[in-house]
mmCIF file of C-alpha atoms in Angstrom:
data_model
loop_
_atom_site.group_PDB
_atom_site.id
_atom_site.type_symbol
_atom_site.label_atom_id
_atom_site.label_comp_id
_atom_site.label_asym_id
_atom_site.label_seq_id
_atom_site.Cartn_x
_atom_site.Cartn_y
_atom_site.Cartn_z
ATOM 1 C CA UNK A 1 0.000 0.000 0.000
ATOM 2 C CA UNK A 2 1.322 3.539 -1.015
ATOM 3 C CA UNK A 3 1.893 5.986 1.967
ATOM 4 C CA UNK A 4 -0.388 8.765 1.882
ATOM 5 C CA UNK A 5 2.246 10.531 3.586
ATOM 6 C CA UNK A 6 5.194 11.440 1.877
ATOM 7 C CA UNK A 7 9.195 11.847 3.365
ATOM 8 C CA UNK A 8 8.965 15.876 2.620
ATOM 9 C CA UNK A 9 5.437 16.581 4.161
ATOM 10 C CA UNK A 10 6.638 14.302 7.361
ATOM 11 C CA UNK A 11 9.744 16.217 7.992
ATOM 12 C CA UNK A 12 8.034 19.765 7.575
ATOM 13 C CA UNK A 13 5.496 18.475 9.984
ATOM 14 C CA UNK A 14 8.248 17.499 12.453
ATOM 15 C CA UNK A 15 10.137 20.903 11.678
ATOM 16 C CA UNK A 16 6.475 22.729 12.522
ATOM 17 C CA UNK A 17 6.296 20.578 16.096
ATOM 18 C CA UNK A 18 9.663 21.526 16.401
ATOM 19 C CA UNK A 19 9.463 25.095 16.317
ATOM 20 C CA UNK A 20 6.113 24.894 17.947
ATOM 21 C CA UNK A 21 7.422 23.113 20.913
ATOM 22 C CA UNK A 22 9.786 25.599 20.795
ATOM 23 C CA UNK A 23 7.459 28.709 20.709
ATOM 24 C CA UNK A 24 5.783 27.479 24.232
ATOM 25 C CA UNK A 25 8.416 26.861 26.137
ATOM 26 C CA UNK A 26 10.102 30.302 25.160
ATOM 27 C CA UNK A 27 6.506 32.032 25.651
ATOM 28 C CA UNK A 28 6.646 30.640 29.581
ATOM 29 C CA UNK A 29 9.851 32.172 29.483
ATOM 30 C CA UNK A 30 9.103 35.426 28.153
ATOM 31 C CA UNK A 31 5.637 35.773 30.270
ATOM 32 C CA UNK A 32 8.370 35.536 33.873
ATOM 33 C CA UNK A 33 10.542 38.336 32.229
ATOM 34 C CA UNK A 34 7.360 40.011 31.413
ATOM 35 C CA UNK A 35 5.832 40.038 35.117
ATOM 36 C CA UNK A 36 9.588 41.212 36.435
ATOM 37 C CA UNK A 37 9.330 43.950 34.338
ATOM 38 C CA UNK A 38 5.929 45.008 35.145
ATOM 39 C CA UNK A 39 6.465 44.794 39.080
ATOM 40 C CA UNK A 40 9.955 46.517 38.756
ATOM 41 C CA UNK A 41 8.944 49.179 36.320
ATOM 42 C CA UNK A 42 5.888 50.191 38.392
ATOM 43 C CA UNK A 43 7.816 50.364 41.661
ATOM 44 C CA UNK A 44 11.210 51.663 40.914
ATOM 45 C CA UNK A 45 10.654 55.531 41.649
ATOM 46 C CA UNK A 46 9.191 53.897 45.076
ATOM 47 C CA UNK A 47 12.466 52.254 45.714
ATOM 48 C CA UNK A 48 14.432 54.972 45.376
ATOM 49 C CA UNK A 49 11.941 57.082 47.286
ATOM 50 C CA UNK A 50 12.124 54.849 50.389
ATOM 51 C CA UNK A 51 14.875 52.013 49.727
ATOM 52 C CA UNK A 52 15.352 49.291 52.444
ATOM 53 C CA UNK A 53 13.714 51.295 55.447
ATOM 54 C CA UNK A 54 10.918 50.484 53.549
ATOM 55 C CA UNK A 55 10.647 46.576 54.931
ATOM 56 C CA UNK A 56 12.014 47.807 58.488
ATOM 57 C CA UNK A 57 9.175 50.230 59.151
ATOM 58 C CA UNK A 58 5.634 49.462 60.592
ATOM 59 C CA UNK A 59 3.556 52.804 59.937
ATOM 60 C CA UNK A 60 1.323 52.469 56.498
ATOM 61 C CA UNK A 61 -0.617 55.683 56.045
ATOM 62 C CA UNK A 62 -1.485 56.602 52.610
ATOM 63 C CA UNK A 63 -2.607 59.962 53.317
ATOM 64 C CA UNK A 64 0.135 60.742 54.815
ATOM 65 C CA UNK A 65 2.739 58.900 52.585
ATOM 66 C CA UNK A 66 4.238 56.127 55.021
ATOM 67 C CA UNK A 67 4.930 53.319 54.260
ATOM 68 C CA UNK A 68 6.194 50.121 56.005
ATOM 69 C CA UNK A 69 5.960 46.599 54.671
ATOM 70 C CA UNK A 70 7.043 44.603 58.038
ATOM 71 C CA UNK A 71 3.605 44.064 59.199
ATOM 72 C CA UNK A 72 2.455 42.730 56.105
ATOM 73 C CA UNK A 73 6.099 40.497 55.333
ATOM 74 C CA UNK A 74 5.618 38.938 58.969
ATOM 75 C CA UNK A 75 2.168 38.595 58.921
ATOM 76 C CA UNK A 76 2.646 36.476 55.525
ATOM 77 C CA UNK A 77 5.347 34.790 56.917
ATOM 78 C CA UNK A 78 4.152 33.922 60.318
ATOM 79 C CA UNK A 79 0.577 32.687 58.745
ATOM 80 C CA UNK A 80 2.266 30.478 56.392
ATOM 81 C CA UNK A 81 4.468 28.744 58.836
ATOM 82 C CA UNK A 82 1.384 28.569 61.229
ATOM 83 C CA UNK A 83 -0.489 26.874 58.135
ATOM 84 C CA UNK A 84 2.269 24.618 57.216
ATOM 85 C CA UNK A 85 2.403 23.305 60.877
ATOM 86 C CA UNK A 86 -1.094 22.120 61.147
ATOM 87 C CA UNK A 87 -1.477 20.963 57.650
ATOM 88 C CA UNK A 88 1.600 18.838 57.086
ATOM 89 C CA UNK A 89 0.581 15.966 59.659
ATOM 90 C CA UNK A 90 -2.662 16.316 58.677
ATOM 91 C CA UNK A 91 -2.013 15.688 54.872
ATOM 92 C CA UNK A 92 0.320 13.059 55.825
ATOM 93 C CA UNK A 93 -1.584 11.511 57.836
ATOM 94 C CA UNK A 94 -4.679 11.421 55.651
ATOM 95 C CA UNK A 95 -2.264 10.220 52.567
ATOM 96 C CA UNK A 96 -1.045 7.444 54.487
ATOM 97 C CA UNK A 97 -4.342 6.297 55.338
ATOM 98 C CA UNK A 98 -5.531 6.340 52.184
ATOM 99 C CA UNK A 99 -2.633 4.759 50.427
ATOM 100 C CA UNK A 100 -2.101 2.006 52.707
ATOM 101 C CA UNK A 101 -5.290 1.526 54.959
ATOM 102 C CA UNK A 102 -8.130 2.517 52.973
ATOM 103 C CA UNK A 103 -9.796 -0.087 50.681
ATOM 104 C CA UNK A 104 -12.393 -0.549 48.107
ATOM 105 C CA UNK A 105 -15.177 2.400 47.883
ATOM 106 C CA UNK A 106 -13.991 4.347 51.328
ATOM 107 C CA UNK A 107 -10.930 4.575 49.204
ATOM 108 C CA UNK A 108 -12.485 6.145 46.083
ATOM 109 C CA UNK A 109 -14.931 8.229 47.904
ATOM 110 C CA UNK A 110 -11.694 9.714 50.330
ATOM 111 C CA UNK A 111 -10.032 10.889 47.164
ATOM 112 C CA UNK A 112 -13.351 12.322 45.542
ATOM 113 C CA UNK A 113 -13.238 14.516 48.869
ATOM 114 C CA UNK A 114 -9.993 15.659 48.827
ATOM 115 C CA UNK A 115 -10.511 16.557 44.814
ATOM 116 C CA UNK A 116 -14.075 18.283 46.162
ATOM 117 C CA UNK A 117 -11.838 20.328 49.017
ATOM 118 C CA UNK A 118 -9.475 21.625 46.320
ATOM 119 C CA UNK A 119 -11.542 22.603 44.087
ATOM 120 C CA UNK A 120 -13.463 24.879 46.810
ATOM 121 C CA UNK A 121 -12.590 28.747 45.666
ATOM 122 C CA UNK A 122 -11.160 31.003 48.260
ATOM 123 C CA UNK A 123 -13.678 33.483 48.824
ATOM 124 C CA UNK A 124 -15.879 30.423 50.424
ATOM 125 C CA UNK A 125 -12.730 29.313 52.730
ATOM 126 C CA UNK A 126 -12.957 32.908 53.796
ATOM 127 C CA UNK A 127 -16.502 32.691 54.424
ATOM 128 C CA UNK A 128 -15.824 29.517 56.483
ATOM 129 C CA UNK A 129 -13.446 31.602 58.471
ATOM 130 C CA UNK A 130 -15.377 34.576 59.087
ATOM 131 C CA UNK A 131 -19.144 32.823 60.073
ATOM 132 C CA UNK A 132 -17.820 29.423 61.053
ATOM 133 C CA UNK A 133 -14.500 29.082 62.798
ATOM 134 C CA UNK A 134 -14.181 33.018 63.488
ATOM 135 C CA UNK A 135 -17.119 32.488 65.929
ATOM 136 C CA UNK A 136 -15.558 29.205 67.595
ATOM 137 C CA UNK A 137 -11.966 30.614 68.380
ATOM 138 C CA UNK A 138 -13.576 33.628 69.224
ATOM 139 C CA UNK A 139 -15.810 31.628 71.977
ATOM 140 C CA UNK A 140 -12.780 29.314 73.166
ATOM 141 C CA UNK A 141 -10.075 32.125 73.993
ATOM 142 C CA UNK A 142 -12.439 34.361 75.774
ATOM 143 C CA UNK A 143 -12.260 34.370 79.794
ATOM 144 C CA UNK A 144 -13.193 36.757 82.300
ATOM 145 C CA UNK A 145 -9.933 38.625 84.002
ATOM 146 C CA UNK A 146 -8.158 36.782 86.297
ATOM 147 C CA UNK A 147 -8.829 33.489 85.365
ATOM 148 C CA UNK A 148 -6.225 30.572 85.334
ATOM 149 C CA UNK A 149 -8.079 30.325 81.757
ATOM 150 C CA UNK A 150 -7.131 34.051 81.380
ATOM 151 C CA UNK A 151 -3.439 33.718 82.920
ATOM 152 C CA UNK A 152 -2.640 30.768 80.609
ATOM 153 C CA UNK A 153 -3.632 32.620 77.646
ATOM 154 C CA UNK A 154 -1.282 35.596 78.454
ATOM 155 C CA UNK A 155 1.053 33.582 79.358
ATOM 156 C CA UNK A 156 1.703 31.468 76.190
ATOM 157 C CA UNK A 157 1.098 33.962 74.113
ATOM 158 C CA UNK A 158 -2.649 32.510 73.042
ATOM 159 C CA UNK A 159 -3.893 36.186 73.378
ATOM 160 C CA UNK A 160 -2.790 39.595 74.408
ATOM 161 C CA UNK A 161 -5.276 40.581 77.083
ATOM 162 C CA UNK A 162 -6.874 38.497 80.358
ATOM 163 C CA UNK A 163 -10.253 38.691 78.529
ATOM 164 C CA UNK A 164 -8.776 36.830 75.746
ATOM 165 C CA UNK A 165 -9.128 37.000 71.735
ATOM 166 C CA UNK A 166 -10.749 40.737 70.759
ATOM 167 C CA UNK A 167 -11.791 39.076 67.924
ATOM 168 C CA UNK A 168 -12.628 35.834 65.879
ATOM 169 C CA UNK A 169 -10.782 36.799 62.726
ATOM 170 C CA UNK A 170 -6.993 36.847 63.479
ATOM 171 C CA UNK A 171 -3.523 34.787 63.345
ATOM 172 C CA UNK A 172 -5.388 31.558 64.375
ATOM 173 C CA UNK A 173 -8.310 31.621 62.347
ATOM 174 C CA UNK A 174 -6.484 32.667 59.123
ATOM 175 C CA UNK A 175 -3.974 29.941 60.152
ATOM 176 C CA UNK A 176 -6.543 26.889 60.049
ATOM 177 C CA UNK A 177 -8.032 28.208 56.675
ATOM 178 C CA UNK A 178 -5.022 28.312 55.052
ATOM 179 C CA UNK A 179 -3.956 24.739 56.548
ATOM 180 C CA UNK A 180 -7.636 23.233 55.365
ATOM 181 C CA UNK A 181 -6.643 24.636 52.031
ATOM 182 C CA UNK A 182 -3.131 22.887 51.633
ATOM 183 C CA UNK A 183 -4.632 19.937 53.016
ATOM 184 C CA UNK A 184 -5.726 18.923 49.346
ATOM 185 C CA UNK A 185 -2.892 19.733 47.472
ATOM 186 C CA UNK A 186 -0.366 17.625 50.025
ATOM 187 C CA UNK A 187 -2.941 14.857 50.261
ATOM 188 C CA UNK A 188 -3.500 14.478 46.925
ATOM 189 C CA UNK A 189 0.907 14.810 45.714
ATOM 190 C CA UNK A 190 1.790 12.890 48.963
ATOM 191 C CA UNK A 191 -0.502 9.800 47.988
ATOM 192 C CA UNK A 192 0.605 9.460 45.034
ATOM 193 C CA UNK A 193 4.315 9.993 46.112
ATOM 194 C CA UNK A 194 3.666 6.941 48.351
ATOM 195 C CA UNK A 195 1.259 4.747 45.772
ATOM 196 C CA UNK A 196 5.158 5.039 43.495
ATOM 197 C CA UNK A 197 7.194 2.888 46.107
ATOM 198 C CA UNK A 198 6.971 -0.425 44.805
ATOM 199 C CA UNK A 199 5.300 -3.438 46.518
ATOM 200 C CA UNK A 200 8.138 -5.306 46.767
ATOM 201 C CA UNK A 201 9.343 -3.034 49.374
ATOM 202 C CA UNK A 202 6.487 -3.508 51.901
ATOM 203 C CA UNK A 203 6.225 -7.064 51.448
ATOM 204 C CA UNK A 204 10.120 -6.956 52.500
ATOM 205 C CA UNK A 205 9.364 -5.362 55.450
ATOM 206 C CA UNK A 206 6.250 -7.535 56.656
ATOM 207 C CA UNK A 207 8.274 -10.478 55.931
ATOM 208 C CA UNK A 208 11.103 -9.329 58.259
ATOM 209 C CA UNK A 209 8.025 -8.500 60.676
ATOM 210 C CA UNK A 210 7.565 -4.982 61.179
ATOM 211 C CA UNK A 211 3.917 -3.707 62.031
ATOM 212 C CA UNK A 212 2.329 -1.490 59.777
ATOM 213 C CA UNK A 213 3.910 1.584 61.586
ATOM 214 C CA UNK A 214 7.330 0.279 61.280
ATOM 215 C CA UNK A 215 6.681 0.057 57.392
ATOM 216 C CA UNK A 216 5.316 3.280 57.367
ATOM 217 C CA UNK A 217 7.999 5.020 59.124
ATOM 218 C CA UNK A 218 11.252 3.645 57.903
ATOM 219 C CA UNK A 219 10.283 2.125 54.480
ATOM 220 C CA UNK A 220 7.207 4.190 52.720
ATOM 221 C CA UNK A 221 8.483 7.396 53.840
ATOM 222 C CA UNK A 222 12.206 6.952 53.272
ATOM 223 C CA UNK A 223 11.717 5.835 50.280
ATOM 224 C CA UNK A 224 8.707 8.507 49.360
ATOM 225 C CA UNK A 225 10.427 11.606 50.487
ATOM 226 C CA UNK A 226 11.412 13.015 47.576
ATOM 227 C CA UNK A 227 7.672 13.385 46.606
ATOM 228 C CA UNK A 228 6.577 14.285 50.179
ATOM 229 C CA UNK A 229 8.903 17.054 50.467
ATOM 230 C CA UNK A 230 8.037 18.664 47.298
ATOM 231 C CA UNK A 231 3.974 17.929 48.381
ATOM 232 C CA UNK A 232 4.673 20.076 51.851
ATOM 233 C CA UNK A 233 6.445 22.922 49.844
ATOM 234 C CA UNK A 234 3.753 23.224 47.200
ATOM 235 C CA UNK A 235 1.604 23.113 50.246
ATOM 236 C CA UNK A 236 3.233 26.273 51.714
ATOM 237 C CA UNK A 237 3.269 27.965 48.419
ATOM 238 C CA UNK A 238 -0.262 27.623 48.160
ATOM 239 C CA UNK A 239 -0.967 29.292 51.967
ATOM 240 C CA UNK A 240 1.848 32.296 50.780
ATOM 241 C CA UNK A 241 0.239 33.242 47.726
ATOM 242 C CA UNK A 242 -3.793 33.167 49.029
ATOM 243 C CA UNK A 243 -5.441 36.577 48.743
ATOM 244 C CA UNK A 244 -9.299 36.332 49.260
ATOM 245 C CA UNK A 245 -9.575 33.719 52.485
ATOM 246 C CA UNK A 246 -6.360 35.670 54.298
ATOM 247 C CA UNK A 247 -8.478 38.780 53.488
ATOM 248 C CA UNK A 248 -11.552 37.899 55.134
ATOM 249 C CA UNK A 249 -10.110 35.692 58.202
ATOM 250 C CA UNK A 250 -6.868 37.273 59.628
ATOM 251 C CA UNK A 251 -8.586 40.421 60.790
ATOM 252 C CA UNK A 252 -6.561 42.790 58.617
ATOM 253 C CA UNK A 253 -4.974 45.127 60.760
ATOM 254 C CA UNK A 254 -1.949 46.917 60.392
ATOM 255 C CA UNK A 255 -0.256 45.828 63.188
ATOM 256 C CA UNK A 256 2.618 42.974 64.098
ATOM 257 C CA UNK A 257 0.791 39.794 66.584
ATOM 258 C CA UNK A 258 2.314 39.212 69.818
ATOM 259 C CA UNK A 259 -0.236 36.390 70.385
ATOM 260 C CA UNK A 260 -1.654 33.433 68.533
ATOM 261 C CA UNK A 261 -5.530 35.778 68.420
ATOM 262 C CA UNK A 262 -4.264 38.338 67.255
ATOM 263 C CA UNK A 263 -5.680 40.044 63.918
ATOM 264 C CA UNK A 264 -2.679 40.370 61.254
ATOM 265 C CA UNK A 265 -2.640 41.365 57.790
ATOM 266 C CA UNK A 266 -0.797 39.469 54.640
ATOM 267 C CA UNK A 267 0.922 40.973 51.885
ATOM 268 C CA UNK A 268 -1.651 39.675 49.126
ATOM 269 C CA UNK A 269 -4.522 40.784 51.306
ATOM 270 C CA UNK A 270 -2.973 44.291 51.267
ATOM 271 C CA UNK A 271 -2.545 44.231 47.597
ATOM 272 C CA UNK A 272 -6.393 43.207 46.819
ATOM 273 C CA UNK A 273 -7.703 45.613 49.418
ATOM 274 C CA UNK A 274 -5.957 48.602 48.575
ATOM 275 C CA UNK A 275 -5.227 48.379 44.607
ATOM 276 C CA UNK A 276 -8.505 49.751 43.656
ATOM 277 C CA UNK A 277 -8.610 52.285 45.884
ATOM 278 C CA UNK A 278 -4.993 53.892 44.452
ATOM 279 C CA UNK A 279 -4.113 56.546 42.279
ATOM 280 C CA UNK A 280 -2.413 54.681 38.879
ATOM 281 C CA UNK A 281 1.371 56.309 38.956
ATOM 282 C CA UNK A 282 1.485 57.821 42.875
ATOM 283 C CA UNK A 283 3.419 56.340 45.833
ATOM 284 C CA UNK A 284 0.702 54.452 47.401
ATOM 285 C CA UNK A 285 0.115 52.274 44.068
ATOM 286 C CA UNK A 286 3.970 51.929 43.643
ATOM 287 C CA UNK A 287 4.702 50.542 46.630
ATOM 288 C CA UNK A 288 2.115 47.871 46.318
ATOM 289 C CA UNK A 289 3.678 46.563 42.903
ATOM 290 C CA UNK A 290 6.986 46.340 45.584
ATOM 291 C CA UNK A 291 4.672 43.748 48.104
ATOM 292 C CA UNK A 292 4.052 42.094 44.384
ATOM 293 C CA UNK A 293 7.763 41.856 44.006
ATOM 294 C CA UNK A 294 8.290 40.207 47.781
ATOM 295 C CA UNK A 295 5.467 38.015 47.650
ATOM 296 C CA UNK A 296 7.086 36.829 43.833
ATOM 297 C CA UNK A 297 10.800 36.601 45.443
ATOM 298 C CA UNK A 298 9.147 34.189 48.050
ATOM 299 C CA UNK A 299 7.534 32.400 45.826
ATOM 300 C CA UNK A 300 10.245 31.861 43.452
ATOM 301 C CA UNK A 301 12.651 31.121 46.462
ATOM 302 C CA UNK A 302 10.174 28.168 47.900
ATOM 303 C CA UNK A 303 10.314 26.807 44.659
ATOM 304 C CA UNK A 304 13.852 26.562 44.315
ATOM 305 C CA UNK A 305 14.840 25.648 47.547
ATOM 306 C CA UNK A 306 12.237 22.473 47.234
ATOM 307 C CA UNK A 307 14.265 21.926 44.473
ATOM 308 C CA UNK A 308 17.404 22.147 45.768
ATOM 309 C CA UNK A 309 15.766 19.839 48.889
ATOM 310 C CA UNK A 310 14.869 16.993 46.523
ATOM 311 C CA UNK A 311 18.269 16.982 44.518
ATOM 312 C CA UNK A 312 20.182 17.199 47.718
ATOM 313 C CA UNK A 313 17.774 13.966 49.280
ATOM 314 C CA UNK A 314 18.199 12.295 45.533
ATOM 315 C CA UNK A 315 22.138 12.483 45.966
ATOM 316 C CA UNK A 316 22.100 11.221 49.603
ATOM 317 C CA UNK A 317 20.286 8.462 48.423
ATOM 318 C CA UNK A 318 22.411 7.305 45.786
ATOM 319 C CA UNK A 319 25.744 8.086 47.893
#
């Protein structure tokens, strides 16, 4: 039978793909230069206007032009970590369950869940925070003065006055909303991470006798790191970069927490709150493009250094 397709028409369809192939990963690529740009175009007179005092300084009045980013570069921070704490045993936990534990249609319906959790947009999370688990903090760190209640609060740092949190949205509610959001997204990499260690590998260790823990511990997750550590970083990077729940269940105020109930305030939530409200070219919307250019240093930084974490692990291994 004759081709239909002839040598010349299958190399200039290769040489198309080619340059096609090409084209895309270039345009990723250009579309990071392009965002650099952008952030350090719009916020260079603001850098030389108020240079590194700028991240040292806690005022932020726009009438008044000052500005100070540490509130909002702590806050970020601190919420993060906070997130990350609560939602990496969590997510393990759930992923080992699932992967090892769960059978049959519990199984199938756990991961329809998790899919259902992740696919849940922001601005409902926030809602969560605001009318669901606002309300409950707010109700379990409140105590009248003088109180053991009241003294233990004080005195680790669980809230700044005797009569507990002023408020339900603060460091602690924004904390769990952000942790119930990475929950999904280190469930889901982390199962899968551990679903890629062979089976030959826990039969091994049941046949040398270790309980189900013992496999866990020092042969799934050993052997599973590499995929676990990149599922807890992507984790964090989701909790930095979240805009609308921060926005709705920290509080947002302009001030740094000294306790676990107190309201804080996020980079992105300062950007989303205050952009529309700017004057396009003046200080106030400058400086704003320089929170973009923090929040996209962090970003890019927790992305490399996972990286660097799971070549580092890779080469212990094979040393």
């Amino acid at each position: 039978m004759q081709s239909l397709i002839t040598a010349g028409d299958s190399r200039r369809a290769d040489a198309i793909f080619f340059y096609a192939m090409v084209a895309c990963g270039l345009s990723v690529l250009a579309i990071v230069f392009l965002i650099v740009y952008e952030l350090v175009t719009k916020s260079n007179l603001s850098w030389h206007a108020f240079g590194l005092k700028f991240f040292f300084r806690s005022e932020w009045d726009p009438v008044n032009d000052q500005y100070g980013a540490l509130p909002f570069v702590y806050g970020t921070i601190v919420s993060s970590i906070l997130a990350l704490i609560i939602a990496v045993p969590v997510g393990l936990g759930a992923a080992v369950y699932i992967s090892e534990y769960a059978k049959g249609k519990l199984k199938e319906t756990l991961k329809i869940v998790i899919e259902l959790l992740a696919a849940i947009p922001s601005i409902v999370w926030g809602f969560i925070g605001l009318m669901v688990l606002g309300p409950i903090v707010s109700q379990i760190f409140s105590a009248e003065p003088d109180t053991w209640w009241s003294k233990i609060m004080v005195t680790l740092h669980l809230a700044s006055y005797e009569t507990g949190a002023t408020q339900g949205t603060n460091l602690l509610t924004g904390g769990l909303i952000l942790a119930l959001m990475s929950v999904p997204v280190i469930v889901s990499l982390s199962e899968d991470a551990l679903r890629a260690v062979p089976d030959s590998f826990r039969e091994a260790a049941l046949a040398l006798g270790a309980n189900p823990w013992e496999t866990v511990r020092r042969v799934l997750f050993p052997a599973a790191r590499n995929g676990l550590l990149a599922a807890c970083m992507l984790g964090m990077g989701r909790a930095v970069g979240e805009t609308m729940a921060v926005l709705l269940a920290t509080g947002h105020s302009n001030r740094i927490p000294l306790a676990l109930t107190d309201p804080v305030r996020t980079m992105t939530a300062t950007i989303a709150a205050e952009m529309g409200e700017t004057v396009h070219g003046d200080d106030h919307y400058r400086v704003l493009f320089i929170l973009g250019i923090v929040l996209f240093v962090i970003t890019c930084g927790i992305n490399v250094a996972s990286d660097l974490i799971v070549k580092g692990v890779k080469k212990a291994n094979k040393a």
